[in-house]
CSV table of C-alpha atoms and ligand atoms in Angstrom, one decimal:
chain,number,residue,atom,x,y,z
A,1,UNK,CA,-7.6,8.7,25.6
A,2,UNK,CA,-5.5,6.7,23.4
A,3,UNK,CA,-7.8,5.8,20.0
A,4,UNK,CA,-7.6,2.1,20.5
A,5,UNK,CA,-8.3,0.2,23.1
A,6,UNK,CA,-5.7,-2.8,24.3
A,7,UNK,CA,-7.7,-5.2,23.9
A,8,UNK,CA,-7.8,-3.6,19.9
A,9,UNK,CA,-3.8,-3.3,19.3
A,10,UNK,CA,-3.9,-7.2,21.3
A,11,UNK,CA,-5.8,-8.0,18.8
A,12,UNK,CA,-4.7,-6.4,15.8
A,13,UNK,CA,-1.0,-7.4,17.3
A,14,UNK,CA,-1.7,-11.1,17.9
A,15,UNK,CA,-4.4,-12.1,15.8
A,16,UNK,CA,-6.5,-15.3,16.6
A,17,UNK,CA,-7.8,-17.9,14.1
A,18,UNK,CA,-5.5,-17.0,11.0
A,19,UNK,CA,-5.0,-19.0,8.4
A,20,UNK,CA,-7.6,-21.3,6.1
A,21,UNK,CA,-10.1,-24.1,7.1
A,22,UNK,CA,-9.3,-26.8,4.2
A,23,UNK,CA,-12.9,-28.4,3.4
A,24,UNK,CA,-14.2,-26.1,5.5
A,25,UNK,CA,-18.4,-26.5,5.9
A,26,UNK,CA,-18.9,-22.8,5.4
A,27,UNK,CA,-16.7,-19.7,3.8
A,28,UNK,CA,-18.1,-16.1,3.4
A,29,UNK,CA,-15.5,-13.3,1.4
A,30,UNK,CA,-16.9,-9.4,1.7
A,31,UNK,CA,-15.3,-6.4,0.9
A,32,UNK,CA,-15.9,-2.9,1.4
A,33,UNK,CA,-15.6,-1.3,-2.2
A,34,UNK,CA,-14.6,1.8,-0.2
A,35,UNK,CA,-11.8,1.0,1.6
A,36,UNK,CA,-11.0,-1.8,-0.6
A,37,UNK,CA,-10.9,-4.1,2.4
A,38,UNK,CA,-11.5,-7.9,2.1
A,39,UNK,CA,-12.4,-10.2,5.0
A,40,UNK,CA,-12.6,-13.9,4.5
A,41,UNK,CA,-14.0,-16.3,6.8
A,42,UNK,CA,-14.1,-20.1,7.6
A,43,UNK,CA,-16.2,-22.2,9.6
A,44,UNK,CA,-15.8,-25.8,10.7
A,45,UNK,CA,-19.0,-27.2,11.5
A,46,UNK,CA,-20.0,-30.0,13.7
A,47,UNK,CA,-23.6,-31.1,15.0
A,48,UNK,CA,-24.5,-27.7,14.5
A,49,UNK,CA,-21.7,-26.3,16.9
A,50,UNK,CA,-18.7,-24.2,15.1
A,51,UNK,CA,-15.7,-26.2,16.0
A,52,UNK,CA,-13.3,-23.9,14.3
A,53,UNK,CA,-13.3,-20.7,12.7
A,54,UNK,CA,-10.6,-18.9,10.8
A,55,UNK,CA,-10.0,-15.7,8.9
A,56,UNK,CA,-8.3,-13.9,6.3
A,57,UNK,CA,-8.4,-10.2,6.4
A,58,UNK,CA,-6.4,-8.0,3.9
A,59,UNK,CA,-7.3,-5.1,5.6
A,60,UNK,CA,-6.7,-2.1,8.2
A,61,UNK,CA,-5.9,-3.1,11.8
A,62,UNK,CA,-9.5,-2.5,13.1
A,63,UNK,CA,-10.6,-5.0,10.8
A,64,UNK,CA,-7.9,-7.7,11.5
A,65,UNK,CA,-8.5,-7.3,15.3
A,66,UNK,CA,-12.6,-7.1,14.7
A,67,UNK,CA,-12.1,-10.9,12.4
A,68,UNK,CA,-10.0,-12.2,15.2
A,69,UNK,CA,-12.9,-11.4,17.9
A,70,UNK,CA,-15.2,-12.2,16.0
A,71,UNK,CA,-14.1,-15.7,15.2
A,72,UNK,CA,-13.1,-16.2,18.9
A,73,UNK,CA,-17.0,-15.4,20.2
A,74,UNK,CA,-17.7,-18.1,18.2
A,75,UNK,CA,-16.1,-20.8,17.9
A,76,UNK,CA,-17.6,-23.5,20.5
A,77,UNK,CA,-20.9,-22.1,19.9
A,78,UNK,CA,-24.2,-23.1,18.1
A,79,UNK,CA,-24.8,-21.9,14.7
A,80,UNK,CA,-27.9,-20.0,15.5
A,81,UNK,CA,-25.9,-18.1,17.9
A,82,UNK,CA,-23.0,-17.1,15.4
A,83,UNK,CA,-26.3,-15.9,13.2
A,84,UNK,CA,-26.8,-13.4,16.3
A,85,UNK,CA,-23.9,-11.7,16.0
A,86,UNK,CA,-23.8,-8.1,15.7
A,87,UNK,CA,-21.2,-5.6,14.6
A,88,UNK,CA,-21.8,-3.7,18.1
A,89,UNK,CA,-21.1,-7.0,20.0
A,90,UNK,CA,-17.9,-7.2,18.4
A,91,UNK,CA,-16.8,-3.7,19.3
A,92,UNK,CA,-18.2,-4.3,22.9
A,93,UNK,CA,-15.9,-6.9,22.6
A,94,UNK,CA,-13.2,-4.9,21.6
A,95,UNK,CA,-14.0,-2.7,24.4
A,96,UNK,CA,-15.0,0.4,21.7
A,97,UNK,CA,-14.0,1.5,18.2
A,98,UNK,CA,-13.2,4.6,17.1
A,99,UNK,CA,-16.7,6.1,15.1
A,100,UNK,CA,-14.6,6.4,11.4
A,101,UNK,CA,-13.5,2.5,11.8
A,102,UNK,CA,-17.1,1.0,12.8
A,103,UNK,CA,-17.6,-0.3,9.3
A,104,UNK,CA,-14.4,-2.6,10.1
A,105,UNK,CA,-16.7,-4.7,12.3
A,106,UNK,CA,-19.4,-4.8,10.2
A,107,UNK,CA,-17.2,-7.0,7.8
A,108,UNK,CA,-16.7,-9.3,10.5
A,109,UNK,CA,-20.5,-9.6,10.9
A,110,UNK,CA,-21.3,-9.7,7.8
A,111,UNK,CA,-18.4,-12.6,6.2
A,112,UNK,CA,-19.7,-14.4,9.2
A,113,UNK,CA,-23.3,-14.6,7.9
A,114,UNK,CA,-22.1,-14.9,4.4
A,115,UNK,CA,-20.4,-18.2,6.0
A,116,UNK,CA,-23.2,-19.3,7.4
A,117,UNK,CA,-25.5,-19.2,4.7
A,118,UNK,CA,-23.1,-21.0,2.5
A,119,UNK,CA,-23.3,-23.6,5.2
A,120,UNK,CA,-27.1,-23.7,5.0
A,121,UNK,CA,-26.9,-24.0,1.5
A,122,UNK,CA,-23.9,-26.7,0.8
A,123,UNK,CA,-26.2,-28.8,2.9
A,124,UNK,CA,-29.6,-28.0,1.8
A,125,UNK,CA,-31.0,-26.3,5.2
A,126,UNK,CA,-34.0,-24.5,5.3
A,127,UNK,CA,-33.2,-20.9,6.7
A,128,UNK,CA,-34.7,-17.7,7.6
A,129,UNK,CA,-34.0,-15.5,4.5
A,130,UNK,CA,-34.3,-12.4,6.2
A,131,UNK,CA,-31.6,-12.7,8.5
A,132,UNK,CA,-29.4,-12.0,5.2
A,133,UNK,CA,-29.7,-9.0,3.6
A,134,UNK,CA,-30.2,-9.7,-0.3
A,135,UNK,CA,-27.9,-8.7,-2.4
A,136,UNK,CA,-28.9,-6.0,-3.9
A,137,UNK,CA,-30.1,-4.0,-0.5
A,138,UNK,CA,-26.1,-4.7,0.8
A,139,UNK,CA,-23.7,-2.4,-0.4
A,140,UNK,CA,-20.4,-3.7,1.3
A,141,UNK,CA,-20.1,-6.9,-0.5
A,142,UNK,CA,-17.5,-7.0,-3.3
A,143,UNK,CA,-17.4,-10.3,-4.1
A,144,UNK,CA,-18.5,-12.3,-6.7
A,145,UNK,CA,-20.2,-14.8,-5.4
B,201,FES,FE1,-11.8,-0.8,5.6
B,201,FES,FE2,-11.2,-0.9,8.2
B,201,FES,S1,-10.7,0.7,6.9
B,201,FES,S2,-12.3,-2.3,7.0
């Protein structure tokens, strides 16, 4: 069995949603100080529906094709359902990643969340804190806030 899916190399070969959101309503940047590996997200947001998203990812492939499904399950859908998002939907997604290159997709599920709690805080929303991890428990961020 080849060690990528196609819908993986699609991805990684054509990715969706690059590029940068200007004004956007919501941007989350994390890294994996392991890998070195920084994913930046972007979120355009409308009467609480994601109108656009978009990524940079400096990054391996599994993590440029995990960004690029991750901001197409997305965008057209509520906020509260883009806080759902798991790491393992993404690679269900992506029809399986190898077990070394899971942590790719937890970047994607975690700048996402980073986005969205920038959106609940540019605009003053109340949120559930512990659908974040704080700061100090999460170990993949490298940014600085
Ligand atoms: Fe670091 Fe893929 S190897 S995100």
């Amino acid at each position: 069995m080849a060690l990528y899916s196609e819908k993986v190399m699609d991805h990684f070969r054509n990715p969706r949603n690059v590029g940068v959101i200007e004004n956007a309503d919501g941007v989350g940047e994390v890294g994996n100080a392991k890998c070195g590996d920084i994913m930046k997200i972007y979120l355009k947001i409308e009467n609480d529906i994601i109108v656009d998203a978009k990524f940079e990812t400096f990054g391996c492939g599994s993590a440029i094709a995990s960004s690029s499904m991750a901001t197409e399950l997305i965008k057209g859908h509520p906020v509260s359902d883009a806080l759902e998002l798991t790491n393992k939907a993404v690679v269900e997604a992506l029809d399986g990643l190898p077990a070394h290159k899971i942590h790719c997709s937890v970047l994607a599920e975690e700048a996402i969340k980073k986005a969205l709690k920038d959106y609940y805080d540019k605009n003053g929303i109340e949120y559930d804190k512990t659908k974040f991890p704080a700061c100090e428990d999460c170990h993949s961020c490298c940014s600085t806030h």
